[in-house]
Short mmCIF file of C-alpha atoms in Angstrom, two decimals:
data_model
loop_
_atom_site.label_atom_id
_atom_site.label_comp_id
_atom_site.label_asym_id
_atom_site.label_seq_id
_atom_site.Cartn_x
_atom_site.Cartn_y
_atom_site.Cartn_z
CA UNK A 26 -33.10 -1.97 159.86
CA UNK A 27 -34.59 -3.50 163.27
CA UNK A 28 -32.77 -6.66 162.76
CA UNK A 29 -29.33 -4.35 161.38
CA UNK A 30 -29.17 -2.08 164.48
CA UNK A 31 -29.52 -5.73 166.83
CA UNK A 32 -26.85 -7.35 164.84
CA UNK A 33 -24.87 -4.36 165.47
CA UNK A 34 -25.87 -4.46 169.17
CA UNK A 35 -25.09 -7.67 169.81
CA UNK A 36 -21.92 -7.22 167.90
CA UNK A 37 -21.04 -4.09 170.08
CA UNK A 38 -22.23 -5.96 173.46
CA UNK A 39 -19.86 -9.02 172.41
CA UNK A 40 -16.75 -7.18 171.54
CA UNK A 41 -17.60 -5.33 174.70
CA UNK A 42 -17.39 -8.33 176.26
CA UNK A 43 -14.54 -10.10 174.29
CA UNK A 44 -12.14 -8.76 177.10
CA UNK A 45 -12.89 -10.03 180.93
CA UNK A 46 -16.17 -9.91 182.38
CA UNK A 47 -14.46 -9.50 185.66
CA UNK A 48 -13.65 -5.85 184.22
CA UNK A 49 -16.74 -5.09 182.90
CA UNK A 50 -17.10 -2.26 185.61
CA UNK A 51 -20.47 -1.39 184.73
CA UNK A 52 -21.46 -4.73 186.83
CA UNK A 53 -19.42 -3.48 190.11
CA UNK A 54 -22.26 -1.76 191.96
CA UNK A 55 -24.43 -4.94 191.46
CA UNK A 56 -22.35 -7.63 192.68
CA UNK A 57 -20.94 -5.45 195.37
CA UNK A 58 -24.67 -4.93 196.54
CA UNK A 59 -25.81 -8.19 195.89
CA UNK A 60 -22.22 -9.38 197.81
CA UNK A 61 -23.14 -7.38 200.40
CA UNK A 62 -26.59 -8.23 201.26
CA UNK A 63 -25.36 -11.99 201.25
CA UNK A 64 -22.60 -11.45 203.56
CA UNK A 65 -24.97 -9.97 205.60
CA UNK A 66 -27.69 -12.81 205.66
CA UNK A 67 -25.14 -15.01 206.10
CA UNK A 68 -23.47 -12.93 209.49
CA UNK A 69 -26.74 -12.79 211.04
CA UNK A 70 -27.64 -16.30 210.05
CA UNK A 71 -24.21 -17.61 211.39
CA UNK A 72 -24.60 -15.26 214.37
CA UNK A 73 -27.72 -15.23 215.41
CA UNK A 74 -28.55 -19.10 215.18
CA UNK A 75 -26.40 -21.45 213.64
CA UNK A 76 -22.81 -20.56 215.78
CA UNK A 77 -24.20 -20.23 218.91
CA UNK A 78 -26.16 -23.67 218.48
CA UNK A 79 -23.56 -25.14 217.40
CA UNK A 80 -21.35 -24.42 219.69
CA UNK A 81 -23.92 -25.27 222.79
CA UNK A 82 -23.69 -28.45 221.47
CA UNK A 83 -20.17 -29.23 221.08
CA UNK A 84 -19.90 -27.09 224.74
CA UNK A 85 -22.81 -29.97 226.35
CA UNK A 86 -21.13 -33.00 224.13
CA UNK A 87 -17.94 -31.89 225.64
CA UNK A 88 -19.51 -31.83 229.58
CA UNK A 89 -21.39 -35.18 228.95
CA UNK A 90 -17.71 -36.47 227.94
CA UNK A 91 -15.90 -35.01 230.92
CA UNK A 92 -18.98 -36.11 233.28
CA UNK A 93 -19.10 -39.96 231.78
CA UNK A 94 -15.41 -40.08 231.98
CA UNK A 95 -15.60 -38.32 235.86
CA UNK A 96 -18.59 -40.98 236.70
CA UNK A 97 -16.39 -43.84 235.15
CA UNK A 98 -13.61 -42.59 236.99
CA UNK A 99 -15.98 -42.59 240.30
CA UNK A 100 -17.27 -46.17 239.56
CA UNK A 101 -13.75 -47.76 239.55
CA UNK A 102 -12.89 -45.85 242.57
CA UNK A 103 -16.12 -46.96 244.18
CA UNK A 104 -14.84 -50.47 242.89
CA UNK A 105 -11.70 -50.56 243.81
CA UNK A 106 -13.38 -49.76 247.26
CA UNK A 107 -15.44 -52.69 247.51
CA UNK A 108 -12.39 -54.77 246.43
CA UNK A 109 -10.27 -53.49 249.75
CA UNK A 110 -13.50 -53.97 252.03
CA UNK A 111 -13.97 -57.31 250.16
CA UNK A 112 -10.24 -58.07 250.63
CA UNK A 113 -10.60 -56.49 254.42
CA UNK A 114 -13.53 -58.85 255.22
CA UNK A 115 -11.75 -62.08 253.72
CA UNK A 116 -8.89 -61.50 256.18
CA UNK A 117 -11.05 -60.48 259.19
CA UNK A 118 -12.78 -63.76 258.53
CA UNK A 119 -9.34 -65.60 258.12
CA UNK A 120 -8.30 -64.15 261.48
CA UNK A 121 -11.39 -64.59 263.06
CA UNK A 122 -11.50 -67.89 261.48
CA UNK A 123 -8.29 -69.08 263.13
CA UNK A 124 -8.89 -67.47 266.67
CA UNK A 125 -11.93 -69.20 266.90
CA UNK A 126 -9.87 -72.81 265.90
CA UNK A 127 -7.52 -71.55 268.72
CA UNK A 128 -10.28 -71.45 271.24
CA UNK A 129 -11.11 -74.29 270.25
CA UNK A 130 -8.55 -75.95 270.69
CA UNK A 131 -7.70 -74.75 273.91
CA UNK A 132 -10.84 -75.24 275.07
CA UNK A 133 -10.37 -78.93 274.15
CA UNK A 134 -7.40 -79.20 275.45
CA UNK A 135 -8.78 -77.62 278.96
CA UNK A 136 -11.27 -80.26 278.84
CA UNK A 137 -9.09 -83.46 278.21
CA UNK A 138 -7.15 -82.24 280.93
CA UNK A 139 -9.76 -81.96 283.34
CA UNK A 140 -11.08 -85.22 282.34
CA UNK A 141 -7.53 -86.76 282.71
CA UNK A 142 -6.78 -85.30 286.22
CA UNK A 143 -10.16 -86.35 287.50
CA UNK A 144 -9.26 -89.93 285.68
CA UNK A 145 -5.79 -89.83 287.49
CA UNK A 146 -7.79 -88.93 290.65
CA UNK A 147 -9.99 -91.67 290.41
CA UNK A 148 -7.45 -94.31 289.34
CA UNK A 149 -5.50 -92.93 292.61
CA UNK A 150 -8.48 -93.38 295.17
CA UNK A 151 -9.38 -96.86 293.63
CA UNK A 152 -5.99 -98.12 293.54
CA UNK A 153 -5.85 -97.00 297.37
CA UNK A 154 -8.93 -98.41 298.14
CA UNK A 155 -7.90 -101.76 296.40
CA UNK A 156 -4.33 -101.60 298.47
CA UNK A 157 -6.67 -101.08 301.75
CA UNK A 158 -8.67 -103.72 300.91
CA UNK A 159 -5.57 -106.20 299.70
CA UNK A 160 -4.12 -105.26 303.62
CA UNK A 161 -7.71 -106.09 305.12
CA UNK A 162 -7.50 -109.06 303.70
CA UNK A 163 -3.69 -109.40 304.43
CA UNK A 164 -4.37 -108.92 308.02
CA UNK A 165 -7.36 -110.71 308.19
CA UNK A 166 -5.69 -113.75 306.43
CA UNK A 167 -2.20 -113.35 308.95
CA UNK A 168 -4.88 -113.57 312.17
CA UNK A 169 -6.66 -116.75 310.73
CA UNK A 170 -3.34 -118.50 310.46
CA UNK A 171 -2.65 -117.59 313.45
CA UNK A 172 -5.52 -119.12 314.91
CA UNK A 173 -5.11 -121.88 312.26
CA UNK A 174 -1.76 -122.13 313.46
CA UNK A 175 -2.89 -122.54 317.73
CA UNK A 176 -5.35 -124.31 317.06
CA UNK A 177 -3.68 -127.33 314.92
CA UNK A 178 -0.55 -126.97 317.05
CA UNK A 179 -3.12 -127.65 319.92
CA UNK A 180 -4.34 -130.44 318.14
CA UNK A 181 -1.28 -131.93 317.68
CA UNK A 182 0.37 -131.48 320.75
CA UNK A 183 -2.82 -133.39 321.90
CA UNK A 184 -2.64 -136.03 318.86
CA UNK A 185 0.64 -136.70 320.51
CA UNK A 186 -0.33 -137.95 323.54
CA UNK A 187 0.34 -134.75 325.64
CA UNK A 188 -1.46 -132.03 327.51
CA UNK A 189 -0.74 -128.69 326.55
CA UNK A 190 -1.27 -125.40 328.20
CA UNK A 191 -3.22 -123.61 325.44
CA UNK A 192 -1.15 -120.11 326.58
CA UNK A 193 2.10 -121.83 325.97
CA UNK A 194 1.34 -123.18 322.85
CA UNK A 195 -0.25 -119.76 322.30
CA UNK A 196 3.02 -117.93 322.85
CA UNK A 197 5.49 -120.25 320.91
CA UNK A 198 3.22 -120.10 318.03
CA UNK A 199 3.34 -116.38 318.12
CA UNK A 200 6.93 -116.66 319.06
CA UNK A 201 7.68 -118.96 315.46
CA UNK A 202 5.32 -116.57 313.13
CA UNK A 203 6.99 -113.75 314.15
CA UNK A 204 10.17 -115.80 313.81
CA UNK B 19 -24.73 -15.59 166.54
CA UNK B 20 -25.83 -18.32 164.42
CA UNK B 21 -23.14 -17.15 161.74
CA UNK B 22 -20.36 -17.31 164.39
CA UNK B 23 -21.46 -20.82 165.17
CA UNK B 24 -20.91 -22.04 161.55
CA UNK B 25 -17.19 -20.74 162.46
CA UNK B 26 -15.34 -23.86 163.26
CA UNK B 27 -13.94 -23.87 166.32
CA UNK B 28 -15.73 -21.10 168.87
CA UNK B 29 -14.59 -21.17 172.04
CA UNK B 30 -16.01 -18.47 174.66
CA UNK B 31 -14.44 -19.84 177.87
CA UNK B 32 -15.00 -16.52 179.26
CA UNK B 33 -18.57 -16.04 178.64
CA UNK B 34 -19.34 -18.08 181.97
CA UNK B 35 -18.31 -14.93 183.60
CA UNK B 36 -20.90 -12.67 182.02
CA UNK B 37 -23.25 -10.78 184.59
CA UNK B 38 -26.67 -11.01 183.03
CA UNK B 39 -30.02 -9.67 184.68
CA UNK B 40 -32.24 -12.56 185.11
CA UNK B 41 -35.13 -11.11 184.31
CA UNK B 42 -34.00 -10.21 181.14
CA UNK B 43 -33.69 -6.41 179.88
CA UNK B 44 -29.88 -5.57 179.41
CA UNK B 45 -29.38 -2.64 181.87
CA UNK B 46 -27.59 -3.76 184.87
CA UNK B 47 -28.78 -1.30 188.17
CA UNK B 48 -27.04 -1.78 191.46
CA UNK B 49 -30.76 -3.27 192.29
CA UNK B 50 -31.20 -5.44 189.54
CA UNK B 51 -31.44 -9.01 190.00
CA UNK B 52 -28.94 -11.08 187.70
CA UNK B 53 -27.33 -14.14 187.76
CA UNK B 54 -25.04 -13.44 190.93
CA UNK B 55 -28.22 -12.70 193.00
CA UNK B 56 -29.43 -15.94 192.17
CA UNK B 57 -25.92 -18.18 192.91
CA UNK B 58 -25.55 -15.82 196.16
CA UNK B 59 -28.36 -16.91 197.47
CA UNK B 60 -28.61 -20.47 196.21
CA UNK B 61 -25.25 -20.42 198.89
CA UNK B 62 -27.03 -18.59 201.81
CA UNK B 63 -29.84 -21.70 201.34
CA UNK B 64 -26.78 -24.01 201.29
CA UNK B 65 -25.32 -22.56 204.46
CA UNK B 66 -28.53 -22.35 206.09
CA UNK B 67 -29.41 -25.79 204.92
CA UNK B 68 -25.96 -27.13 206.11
CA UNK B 69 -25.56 -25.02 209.42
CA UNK B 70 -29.79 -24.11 210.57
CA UNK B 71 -31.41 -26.85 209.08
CA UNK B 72 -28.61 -29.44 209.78
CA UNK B 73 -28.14 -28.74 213.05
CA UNK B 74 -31.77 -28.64 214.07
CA UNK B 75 -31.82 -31.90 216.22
CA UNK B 76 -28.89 -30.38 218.43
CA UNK B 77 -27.68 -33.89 219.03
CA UNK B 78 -25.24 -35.44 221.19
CA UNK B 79 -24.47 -37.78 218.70
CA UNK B 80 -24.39 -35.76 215.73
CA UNK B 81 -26.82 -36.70 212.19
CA UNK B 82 -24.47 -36.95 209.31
CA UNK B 83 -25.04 -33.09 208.54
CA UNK B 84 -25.07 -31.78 211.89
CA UNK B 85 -21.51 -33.31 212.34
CA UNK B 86 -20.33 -31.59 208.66
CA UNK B 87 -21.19 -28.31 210.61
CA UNK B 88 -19.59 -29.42 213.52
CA UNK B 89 -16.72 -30.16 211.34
CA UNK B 90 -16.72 -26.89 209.94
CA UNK B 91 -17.39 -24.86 213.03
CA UNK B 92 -14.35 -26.55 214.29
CA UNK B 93 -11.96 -25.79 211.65
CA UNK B 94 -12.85 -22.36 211.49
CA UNK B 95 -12.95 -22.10 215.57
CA UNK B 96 -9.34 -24.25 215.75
CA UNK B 97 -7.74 -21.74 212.92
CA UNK B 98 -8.99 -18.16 214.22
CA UNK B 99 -7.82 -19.47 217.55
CA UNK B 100 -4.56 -20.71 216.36
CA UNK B 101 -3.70 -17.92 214.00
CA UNK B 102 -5.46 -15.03 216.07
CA UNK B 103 -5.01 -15.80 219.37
CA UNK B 104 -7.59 -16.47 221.99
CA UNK B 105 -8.67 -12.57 221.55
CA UNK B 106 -9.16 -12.92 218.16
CA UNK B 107 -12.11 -15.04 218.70
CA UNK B 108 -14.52 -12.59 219.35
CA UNK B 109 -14.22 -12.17 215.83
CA UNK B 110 -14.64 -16.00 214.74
CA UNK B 111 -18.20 -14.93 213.55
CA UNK B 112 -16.95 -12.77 210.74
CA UNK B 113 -14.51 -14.78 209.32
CA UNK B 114 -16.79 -18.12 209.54
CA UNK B 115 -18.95 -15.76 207.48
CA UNK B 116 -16.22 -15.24 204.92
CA UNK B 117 -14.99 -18.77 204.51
CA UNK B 118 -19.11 -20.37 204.74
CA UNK B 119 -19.57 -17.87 201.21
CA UNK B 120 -16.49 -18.43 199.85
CA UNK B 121 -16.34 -22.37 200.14
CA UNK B 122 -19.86 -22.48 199.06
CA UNK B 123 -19.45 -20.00 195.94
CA UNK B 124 -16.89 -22.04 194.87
CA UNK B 125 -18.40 -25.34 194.84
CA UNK B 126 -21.68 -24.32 193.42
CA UNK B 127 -19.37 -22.65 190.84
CA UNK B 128 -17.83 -26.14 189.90
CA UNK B 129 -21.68 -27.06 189.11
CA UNK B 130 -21.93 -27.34 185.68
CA UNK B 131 -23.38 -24.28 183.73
CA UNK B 132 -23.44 -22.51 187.49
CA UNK B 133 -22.23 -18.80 187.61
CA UNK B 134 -19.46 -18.66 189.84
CA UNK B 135 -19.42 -15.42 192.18
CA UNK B 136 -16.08 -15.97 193.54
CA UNK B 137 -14.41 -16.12 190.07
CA UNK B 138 -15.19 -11.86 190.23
CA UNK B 139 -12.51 -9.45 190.88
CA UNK B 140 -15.76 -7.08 192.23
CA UNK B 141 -16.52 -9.53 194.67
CA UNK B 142 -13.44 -10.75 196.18
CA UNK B 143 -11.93 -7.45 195.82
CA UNK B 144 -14.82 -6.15 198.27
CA UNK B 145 -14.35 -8.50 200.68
CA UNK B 146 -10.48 -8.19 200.84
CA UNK B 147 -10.84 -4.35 201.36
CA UNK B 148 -13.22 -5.38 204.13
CA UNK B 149 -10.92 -7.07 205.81
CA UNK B 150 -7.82 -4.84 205.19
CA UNK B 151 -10.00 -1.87 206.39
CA UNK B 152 -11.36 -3.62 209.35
CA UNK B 153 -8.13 -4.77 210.43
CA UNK B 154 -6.81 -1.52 209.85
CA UNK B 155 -9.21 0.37 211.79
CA UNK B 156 -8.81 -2.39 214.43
CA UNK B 157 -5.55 -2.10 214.87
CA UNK B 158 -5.45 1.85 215.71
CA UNK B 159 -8.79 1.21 217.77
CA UNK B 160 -7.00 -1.20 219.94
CA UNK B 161 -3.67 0.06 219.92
CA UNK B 162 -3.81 3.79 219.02
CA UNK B 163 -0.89 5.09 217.02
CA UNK B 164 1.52 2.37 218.26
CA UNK B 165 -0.03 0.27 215.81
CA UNK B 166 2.79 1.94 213.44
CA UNK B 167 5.32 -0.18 215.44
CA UNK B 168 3.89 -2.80 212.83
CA UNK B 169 5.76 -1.11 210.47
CA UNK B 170 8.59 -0.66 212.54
CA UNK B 171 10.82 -3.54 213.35
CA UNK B 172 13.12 -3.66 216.46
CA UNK B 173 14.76 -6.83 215.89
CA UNK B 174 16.38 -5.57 212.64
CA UNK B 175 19.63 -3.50 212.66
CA UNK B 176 19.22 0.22 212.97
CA UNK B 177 20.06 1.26 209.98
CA UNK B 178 18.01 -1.67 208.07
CA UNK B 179 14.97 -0.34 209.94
CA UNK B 180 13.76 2.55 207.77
CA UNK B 181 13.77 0.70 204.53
CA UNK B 182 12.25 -2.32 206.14
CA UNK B 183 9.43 0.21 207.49
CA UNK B 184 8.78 0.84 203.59
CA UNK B 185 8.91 -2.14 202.37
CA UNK B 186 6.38 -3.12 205.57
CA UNK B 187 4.25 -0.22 204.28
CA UNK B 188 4.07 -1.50 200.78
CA UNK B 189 3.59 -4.91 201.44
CA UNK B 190 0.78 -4.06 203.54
CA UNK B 191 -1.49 -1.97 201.31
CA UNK B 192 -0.40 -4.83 198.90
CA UNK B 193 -2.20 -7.01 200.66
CA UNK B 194 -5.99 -6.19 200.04
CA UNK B 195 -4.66 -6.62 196.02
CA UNK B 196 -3.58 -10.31 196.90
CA UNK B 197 -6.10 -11.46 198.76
CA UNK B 198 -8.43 -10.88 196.18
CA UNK B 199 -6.85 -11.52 193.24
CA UNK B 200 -5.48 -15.02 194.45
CA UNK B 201 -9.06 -16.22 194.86
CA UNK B 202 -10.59 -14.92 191.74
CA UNK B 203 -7.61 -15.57 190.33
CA UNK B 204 -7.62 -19.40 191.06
CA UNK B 205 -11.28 -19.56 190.37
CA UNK B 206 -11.32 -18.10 187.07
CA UNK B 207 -8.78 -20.15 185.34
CA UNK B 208 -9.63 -23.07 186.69
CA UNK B 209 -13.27 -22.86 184.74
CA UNK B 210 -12.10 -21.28 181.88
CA UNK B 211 -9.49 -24.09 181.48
CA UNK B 212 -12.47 -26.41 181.61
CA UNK B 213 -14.40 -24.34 179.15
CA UNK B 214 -11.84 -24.22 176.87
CA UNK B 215 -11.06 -28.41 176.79
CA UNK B 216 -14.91 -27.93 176.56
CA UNK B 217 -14.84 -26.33 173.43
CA UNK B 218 -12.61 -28.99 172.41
CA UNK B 219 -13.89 -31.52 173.24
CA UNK B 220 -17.14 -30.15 170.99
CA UNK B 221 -15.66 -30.39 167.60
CA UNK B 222 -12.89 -33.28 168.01
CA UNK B 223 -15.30 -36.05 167.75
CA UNK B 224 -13.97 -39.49 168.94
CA UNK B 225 -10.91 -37.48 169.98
CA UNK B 226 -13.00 -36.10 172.68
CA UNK B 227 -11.70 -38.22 175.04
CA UNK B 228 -8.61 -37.13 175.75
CA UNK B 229 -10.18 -33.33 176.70
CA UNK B 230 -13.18 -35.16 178.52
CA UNK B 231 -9.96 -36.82 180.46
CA UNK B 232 -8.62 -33.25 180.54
CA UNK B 233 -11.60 -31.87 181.71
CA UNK B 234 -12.04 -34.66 184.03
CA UNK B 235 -8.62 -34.02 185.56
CA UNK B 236 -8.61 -30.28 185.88
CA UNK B 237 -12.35 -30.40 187.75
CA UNK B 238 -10.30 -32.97 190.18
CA UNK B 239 -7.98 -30.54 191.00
CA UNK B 240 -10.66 -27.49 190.98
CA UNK B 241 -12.41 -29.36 193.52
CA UNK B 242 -9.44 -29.29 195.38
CA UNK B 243 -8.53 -25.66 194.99
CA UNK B 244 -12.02 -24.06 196.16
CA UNK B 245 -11.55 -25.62 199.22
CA UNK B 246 -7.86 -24.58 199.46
CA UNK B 247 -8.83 -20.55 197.77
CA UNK B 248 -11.42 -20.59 200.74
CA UNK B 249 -9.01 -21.90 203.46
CA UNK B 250 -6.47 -19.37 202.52
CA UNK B 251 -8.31 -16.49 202.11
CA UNK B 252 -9.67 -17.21 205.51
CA UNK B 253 -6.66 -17.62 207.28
CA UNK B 254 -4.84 -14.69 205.38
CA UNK B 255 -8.09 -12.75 206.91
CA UNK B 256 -6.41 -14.55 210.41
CA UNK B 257 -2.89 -13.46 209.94
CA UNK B 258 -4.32 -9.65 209.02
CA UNK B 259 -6.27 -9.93 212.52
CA UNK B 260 -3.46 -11.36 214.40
CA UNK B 261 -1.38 -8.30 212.99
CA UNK B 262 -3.66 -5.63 214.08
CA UNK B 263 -4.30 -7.25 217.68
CA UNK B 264 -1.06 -7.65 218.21
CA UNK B 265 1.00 -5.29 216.16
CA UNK B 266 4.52 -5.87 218.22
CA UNK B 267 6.06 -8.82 216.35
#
């Protein structure tokens, strides 16, 4: 009899459940509360913890992007910076550079000519001196013949047998060099 | 049951759907634990495992896991902001809530020998009238009884408008009906398609290839759809929220 009325049972609970067990109402108010406490958990789980931690973290990713990406953007500004005062520097020495040449070379050039007046200068008094000296010697040599001159035509006025006044002789002498 | 078994070809591909207490007895009490209790909160481990536990190390460069919640937190954040608007994201928590259950039900469901919660008219059916009544209530909250204008569209002729207004009206308690039934819907076939090459493939012998292939193909595509059910219920629950925030087309 115990095993009859099962049989039957189990007979009655399978056609029961021949149809859907998604319209087996008698289940309703057990999924809908076990539904509910799940959606629950899971609201206050979500919520509570996971959501807001989650989205902290994609919020500080996305600042530690934008702030790498802002330092990067700093660091090429700061190196394009150096480049110009690297760039400024290279033409400041250039300039520099060349001014200083340009001293230079004026400075040289001052000094040559300086040297070359003074040279001129000195070629000038020497070359005067010389032509004093050359008509010292000129006017020394002129008087000697002069005497040379007397004194031979002296001689030979003598040498000849005659007596000479020494003025006479003196002025036609002088009379025939200037001659 | 051993005399059914003798039967040739049984094939129960709805018994996967039964409710059954789990600690035996056969009275079923609003209380009672069963077999949904236990595959409801086998998913609220999963999400906390995927979305607590995951994200524990808060990293800027995400663990494998903690960037499958980011990944999800995303998708749900991009979609309630996209459908919703920007003022629909205050409620981003609820329907991350919704879509979290829903995609895990249904991939725990495509476990073998799992119960699968979402494949239950009950359940989805709950949630759907959540939604519809939230929104509802929602909508009159925020915009009193100009919320009606829903209902009421200005762009059409005149003479269009009342009939449009009923056909509005319809469609809209319609909704809660669709939005449940297209999940379970989806779920439930899916499995009991695979049960039934199952049963197949149990008595066919070397032919059981072709149903494993069958069975094989069809959990392929399952795999695919409990992603897609969850997606779409979620953003119908987005297009409901957009309506009632801002009711004037």
């Amino acid at each position: 009899m115990a095993t009859e009325t099962q049989v039957a049972e189990g007979a009655a609970h399978a056609a029961e459940q021949v149809g859907m067990p998604q319209l087996d109402f008698a289940t309703f108010p057990n999924q809908i509360f076990w539904l509910v406490v799940t959606l629950v958990v899971i609201y206050f789980v979500l919520s509570r913890i996971a959501l807001p931690r989650i989205g902290a973290v994609l919020a500080e990713r996305q600042g530690t992007i934008s702030n790498d990406i802002a330092t990067a953007e700093e660091l090429k500004l700061q190196a394009q910076e150096a480049e110009r005062a690297y760039q400024k520097a290279l033409a400041d020495a250039r300039a520099e550079a060349q001014r200083i040449v340009a001293a230079t070379k004026a400075e040289i050039k001052a000094d040559l000519d300086a040297a070359t007046a003074k040279a001129d200068a000195e070629i000038g008094a020497r070359s005067a001196e010389a032509e004093k000296q050359i008509a010292e010697i000129r006017a020394g040599a002129l008087q000697s013949v002069t005497e040379v001159a007397k004194a031979t035509a002296l001689d030979v006025v003598a040498a000849m047998g005659f007596r000479a006044d020494p003025t006479v002789v003196d002025a036609v002498v002088d009379a025939k060099l200037k001659g | 049951m051993a005399e059914e078994a003798t039967g040739g070809l049984q094939i129960h591909p709805m018994d996967q759907f039964i409710v059954k207490p789990l600690f035996g007895g056969d009275a079923i009490h609003w209380y009672t634990p069963t077999n949904v209790t236990l595959w409801m909160a086998i998913s609220v481990l999963c999400v906390v495992l995927l979305l607590v536990i995951g994200t524990r190390g808060r990293a800027i460069v995400p663990s494998r896991i903690q960037s499958v919640a980011e990944l999800a937190y995303g998708f749900v954040y991009k979609m309630v902001e996209d459908v919703a608007g920007k003022d629909g994201l205050r409620y981003f928590p609820y329907i991350m809530t919704l879509f979290i259950f829903i995609v895990f039900a249904n991939f725990l469901g495509l476990i073998p020998t799992a119960f699968t919660t979402t494949s239950h008219i009950a359940v989805t059916a709950t949630m759907a009238l959540g939604v519809f009544f939230f929104v509802t209530v929602l909508g009159f909250v925020k915009h009193g009884a100009s919320f009606l204008r829903l209902f009421w569209i200005d762009q059409a002729p005149l003479v269009l408008r009342p009939i449009l207004a009923i056909i509005e009206i319809i469609s809209y308690f319609v909704r809660p009906v669709s939005h449940s039934i297209r999940l379970a819907g989806n779920m439930m076939a899916g499995h009991a398609v695979i049960k039934v090459f199952a049963g197949f493939a149990g008595v066919l012998g070397v032919g059981a290839v072709f149903p494993l292939a069958a069975i094989t193909a069809v959990y392929a595509l399952e795999t695919l759809v409990a992603f897609i059910q969850a997606y779409v219920f979620a953003i119908l629950t987005c297009v409901y929220l957009r309506d009632a925030l801002h009711p004037h087309h």
